PDB file of C-alpha atoms in Angstrom:
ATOM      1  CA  UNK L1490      46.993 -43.251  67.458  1.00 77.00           C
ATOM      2  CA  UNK L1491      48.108 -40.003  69.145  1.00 82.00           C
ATOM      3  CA  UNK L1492      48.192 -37.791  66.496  1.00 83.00           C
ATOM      4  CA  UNK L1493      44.805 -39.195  65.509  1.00 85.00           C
ATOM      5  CA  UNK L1494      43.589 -37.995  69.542  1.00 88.00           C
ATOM      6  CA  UNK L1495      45.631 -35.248  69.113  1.00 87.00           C
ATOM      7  CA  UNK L1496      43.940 -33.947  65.962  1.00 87.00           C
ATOM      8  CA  UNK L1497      40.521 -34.800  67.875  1.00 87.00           C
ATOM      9  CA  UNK L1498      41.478 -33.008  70.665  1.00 89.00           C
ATOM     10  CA  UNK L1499      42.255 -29.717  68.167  1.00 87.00           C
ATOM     11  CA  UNK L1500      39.507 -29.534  66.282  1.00 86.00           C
ATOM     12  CA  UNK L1501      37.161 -30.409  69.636  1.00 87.00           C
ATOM     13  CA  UNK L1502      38.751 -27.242  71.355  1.00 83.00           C
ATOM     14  CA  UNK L1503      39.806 -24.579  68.356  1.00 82.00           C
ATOM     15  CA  UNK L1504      37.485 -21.862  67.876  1.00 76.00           C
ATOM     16  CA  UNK L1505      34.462 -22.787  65.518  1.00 76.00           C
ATOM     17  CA  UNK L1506      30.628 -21.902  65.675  1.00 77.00           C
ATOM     18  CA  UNK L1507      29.638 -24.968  68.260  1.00 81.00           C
ATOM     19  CA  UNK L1508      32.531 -23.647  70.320  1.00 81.00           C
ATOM     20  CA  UNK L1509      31.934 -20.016  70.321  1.00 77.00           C
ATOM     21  CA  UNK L1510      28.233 -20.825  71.306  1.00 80.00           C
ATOM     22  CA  UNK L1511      29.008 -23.545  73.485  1.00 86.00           C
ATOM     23  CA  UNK L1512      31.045 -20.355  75.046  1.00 78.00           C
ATOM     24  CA  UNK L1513      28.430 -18.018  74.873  1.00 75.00           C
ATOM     25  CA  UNK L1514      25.668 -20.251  76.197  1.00 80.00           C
ATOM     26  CA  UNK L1515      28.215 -21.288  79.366  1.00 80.00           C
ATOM     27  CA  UNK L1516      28.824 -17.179  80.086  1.00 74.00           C
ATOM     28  CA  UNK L1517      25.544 -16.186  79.842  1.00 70.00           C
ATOM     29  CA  UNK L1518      23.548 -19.488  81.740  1.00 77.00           C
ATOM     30  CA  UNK L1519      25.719 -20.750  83.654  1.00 76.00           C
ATOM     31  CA  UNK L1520      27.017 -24.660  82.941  1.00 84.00           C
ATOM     32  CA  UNK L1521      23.648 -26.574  84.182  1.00 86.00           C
ATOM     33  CA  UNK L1522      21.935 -24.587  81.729  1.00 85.00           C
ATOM     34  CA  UNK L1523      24.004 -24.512  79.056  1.00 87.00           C
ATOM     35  CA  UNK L1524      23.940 -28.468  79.149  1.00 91.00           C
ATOM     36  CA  UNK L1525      20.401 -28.420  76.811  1.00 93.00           C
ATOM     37  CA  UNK L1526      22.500 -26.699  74.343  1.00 93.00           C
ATOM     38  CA  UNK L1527      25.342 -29.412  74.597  1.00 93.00           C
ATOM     39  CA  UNK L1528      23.220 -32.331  74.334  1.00 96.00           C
ATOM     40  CA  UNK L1529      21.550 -31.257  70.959  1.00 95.00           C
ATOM     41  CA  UNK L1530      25.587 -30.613  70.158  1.00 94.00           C
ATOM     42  CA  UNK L1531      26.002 -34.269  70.917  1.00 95.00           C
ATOM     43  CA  UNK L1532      22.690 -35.361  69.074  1.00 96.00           C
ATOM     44  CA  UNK L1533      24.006 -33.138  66.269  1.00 93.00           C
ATOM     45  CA  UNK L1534      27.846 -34.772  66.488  1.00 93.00           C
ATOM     46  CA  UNK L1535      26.414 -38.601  66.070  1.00 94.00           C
ATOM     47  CA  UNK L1536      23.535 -37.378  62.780  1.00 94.00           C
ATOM     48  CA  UNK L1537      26.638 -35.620  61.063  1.00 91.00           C
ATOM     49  CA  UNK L1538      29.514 -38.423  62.160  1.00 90.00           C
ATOM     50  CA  UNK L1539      26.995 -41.082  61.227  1.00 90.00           C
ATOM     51  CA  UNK L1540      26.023 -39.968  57.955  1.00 88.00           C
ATOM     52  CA  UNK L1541      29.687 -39.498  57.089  1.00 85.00           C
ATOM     53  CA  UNK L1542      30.892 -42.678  58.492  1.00 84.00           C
ATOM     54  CA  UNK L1543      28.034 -44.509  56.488  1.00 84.00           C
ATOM     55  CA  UNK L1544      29.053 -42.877  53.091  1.00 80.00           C
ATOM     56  CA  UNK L1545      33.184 -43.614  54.018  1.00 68.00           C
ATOM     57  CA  UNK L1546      32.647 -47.108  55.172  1.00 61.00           C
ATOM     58  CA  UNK L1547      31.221 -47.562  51.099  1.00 66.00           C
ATOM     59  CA  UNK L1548      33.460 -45.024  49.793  1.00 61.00           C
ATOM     60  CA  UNK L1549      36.661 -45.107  51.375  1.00 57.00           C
ATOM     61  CA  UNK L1550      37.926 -48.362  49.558  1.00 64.00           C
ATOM     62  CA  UNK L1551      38.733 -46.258  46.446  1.00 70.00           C
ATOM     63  CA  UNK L1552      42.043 -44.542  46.661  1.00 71.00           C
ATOM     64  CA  UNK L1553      40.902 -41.424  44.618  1.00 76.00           C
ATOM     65  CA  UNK L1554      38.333 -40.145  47.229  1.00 68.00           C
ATOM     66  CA  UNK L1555      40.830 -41.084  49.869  1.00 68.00           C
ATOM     67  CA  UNK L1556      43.551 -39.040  48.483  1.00 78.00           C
ATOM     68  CA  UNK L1557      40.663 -36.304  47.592  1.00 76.00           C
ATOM     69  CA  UNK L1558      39.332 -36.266  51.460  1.00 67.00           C
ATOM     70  CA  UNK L1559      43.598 -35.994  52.769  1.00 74.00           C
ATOM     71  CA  UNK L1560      44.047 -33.484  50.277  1.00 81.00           C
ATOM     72  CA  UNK L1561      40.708 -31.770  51.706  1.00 74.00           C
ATOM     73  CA  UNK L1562      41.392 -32.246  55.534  1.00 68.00           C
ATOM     74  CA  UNK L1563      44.644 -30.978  55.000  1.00 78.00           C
ATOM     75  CA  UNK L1564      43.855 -27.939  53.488  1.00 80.00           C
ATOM     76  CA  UNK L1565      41.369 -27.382  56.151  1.00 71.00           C
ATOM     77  CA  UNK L1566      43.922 -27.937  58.931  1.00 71.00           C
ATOM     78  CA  UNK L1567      46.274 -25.453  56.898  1.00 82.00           C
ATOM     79  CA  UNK L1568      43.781 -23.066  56.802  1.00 78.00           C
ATOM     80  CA  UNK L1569      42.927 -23.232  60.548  1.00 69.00           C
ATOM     81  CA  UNK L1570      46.563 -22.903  61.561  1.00 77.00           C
ATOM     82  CA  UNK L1571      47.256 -19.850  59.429  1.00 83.00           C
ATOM     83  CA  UNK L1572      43.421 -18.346  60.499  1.00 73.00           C
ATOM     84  CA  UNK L1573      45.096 -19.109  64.299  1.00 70.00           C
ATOM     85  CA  UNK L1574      48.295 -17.242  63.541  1.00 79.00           C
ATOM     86  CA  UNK L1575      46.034 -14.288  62.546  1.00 75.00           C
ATOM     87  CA  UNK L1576      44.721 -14.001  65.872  1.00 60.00           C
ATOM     88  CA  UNK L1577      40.961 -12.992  66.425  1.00 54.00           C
ATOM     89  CA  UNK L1578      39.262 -10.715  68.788  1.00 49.00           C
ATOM     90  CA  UNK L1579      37.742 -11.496  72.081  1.00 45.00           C
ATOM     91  CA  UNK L1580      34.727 -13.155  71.896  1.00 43.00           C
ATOM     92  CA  UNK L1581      31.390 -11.504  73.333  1.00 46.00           C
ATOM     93  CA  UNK L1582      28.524 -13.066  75.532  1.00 44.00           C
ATOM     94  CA  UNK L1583      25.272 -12.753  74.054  1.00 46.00           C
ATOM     95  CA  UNK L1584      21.980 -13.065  75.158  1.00 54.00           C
ATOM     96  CA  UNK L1585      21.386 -16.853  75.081  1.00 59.00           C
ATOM     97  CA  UNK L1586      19.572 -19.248  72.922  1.00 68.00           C
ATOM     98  CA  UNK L1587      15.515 -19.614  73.237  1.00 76.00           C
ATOM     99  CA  UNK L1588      15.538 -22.827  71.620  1.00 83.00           C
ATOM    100  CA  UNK L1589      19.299 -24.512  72.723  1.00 86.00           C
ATOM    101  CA  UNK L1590      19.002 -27.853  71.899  1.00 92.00           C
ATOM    102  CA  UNK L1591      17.319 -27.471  68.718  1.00 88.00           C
ATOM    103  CA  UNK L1592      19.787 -24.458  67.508  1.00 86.00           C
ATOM    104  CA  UNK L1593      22.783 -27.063  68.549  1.00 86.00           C
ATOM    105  CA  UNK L1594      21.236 -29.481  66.552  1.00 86.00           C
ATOM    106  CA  UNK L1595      20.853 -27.231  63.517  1.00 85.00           C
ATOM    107  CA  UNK L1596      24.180 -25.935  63.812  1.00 81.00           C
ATOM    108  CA  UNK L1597      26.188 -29.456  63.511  1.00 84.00           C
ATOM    109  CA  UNK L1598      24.329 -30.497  60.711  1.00 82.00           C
ATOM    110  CA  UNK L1599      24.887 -26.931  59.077  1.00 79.00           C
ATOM    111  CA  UNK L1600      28.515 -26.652  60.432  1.00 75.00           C
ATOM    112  CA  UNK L1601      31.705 -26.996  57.641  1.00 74.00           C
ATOM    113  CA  UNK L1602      34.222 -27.448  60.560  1.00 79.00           C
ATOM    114  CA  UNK L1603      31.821 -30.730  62.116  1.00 84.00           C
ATOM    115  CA  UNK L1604      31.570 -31.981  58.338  1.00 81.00           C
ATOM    116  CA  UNK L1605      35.417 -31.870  57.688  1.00 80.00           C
ATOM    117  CA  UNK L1606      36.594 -33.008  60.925  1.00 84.00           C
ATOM    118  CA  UNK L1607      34.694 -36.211  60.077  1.00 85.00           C
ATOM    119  CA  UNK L1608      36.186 -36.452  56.566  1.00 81.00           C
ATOM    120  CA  UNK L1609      39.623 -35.786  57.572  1.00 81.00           C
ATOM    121  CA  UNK L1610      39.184 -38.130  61.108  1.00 83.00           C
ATOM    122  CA  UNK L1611      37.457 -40.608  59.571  1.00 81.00           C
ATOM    123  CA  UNK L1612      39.411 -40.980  55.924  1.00 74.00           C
ATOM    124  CA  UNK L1613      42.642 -39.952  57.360  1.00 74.00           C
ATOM    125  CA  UNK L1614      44.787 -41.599  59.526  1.00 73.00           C
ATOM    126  CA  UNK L1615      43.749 -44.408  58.699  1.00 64.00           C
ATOM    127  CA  UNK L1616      45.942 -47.044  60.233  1.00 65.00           C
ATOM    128  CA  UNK L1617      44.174 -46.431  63.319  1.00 68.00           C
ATOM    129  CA  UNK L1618      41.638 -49.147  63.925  1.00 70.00           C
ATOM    130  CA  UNK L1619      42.715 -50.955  61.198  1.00 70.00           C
ATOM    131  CA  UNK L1620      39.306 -53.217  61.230  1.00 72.00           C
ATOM    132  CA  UNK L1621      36.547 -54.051  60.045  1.00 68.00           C
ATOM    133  CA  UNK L1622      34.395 -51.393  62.027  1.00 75.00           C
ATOM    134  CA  UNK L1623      37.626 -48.962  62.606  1.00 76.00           C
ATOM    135  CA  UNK L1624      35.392 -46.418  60.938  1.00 79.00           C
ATOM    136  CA  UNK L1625      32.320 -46.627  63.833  1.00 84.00           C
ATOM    137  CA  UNK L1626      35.572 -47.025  66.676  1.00 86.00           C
ATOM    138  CA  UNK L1627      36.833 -43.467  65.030  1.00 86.00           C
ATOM    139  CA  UNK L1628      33.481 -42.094  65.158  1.00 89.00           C
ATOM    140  CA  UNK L1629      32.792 -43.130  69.121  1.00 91.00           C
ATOM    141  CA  UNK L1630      36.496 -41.504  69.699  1.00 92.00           C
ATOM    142  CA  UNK L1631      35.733 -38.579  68.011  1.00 91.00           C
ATOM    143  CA  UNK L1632      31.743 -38.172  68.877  1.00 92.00           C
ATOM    144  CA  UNK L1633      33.125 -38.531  72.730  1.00 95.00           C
ATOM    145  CA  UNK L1634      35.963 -35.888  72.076  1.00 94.00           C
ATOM    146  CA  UNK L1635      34.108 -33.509  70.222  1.00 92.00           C
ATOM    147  CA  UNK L1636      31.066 -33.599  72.883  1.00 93.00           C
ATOM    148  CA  UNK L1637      34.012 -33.085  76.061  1.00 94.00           C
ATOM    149  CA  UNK L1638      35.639 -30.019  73.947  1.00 92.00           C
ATOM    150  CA  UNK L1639      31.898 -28.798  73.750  1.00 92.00           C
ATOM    151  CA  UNK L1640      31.676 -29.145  77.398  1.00 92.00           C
ATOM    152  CA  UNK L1641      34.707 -27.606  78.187  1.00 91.00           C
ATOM    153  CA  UNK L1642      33.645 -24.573  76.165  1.00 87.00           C
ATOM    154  CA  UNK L1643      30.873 -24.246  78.471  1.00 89.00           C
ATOM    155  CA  UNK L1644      32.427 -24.895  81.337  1.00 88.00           C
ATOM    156  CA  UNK L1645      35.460 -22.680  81.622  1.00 74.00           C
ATOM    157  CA  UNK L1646      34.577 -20.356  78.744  1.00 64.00           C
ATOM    158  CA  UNK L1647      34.852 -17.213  80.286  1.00 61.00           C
ATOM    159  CA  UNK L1648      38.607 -18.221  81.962  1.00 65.00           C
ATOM    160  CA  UNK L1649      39.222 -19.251  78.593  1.00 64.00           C
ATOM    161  CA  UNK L1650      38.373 -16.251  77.115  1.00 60.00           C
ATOM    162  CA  UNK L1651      40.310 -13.985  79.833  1.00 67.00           C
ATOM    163  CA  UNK L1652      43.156 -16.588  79.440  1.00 74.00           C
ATOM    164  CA  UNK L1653      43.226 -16.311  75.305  1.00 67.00           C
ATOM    165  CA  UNK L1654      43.047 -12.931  75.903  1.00 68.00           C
ATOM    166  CA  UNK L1655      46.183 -12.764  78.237  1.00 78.00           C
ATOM    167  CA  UNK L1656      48.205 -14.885  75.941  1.00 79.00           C
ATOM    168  CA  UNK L1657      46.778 -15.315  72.626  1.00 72.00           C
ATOM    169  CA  UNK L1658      50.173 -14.777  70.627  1.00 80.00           C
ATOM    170  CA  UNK L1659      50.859 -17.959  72.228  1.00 83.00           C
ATOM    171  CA  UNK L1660      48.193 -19.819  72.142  1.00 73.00           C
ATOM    172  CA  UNK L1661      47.868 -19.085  68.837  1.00 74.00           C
ATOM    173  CA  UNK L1662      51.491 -20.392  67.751  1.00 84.00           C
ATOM    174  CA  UNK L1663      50.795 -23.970  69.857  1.00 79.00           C
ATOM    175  CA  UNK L1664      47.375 -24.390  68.116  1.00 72.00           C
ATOM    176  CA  UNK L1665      49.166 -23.182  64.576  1.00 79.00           C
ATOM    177  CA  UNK L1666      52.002 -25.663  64.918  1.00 82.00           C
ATOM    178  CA  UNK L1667      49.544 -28.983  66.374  1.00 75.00           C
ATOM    179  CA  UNK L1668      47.218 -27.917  63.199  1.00 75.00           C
ATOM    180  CA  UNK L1669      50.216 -28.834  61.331  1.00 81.00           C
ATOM    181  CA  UNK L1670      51.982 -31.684  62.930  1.00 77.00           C
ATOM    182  CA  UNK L1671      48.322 -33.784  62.209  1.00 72.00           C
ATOM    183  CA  UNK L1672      48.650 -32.298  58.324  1.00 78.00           C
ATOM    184  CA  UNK L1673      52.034 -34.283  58.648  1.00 79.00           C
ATOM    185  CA  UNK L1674      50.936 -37.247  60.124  1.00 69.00           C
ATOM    186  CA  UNK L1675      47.796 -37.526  57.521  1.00 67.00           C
ATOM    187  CA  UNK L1676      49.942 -38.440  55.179  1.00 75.00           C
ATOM    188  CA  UNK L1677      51.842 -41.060  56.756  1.00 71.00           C
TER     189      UNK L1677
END
């Protein structure tokens, strides 16, 4: 159970598209305004979970497509630990979004990172709520996470940014090695 909330907790608070705008919309509007964009975010979270949950809870009884979606999330999480290690460069406010809610909305369902972090959460780990509806417990846990690491975007975005900034060898190496102790415990 804690690497599965620990994985959540990653992939709710490493850089991504929702994050970077959930960043940019809490610089440039303030947090009470950049809560329209976070609720289409959460709208957007429970359409994409939902639709992958639906397809796993028929799917995820065959061992080849759960081996396929491990070997998937994994490479993901590899990828995002060595893309961490890289570094990246500070992240700019823009302008703001006319239409936040609906360009949240059209993000999730449009956003890789949301997509696979339902695979991997959902068809990994998967002696967490061992159950009949484990699969719609997972998704509350991770709709819930993934909306709070939105939220936190907005709301300390631009500390986080002069903090990353400050330190980012080091944040970089924490992320890196988290990214891989969930590849590890995937596969357990």
């Amino acid at each position: 159970m804690i690497s599965f909330l620990m994985f959540n907790w990653i992939m709710a608070i490493t850089p991504g598209p929702n994050t970077i705008m959930a960043l940019s919309e809490g610089q440039v509007k303030g947090f009470r305004r950049s809560l329209i964009y976070n609720f289409g975010s959460f709208v957007g979270f429970w359409l994409v979970g939902g639709a992958v949950a639906l397809l796993s809870t028929k799917l995820l009884n065959q061992p080849g497509l759960t081996l396929v979606m491990k070997l998937v999330g994994s490479g993901y999480l590899a990828y995002l630990a060595i893309h961490s290690l890289r570094g990246s460069q500070a992240i700019a406010a823009g302008e703001g979004l006319a239409h936040p809610f609906t360009s949240a909305l059209l993000l999730q369902a449009t956003n890789v990172k949301v997509y696979l972090y339902y695979v991997a959460g959902l068809g990994g780990f998967t002696a967490v709520f061992a159950t009949t509806h484990g699969v719609w417990l997972k998704l509350l846990v991770m709709v819930m996470i993934g909306a709070i690491g939105t939220l936190i975007w907005s709301v300390v975005g631009h500390y986080l940014k002069t903090f990353y900034n400050a330190h980012a060898t080091l944040v970089n190496w924490v992320v890196a090695l988290l990214l891989v102790v969930s590849i590890v415990d995937l596969w357990r």
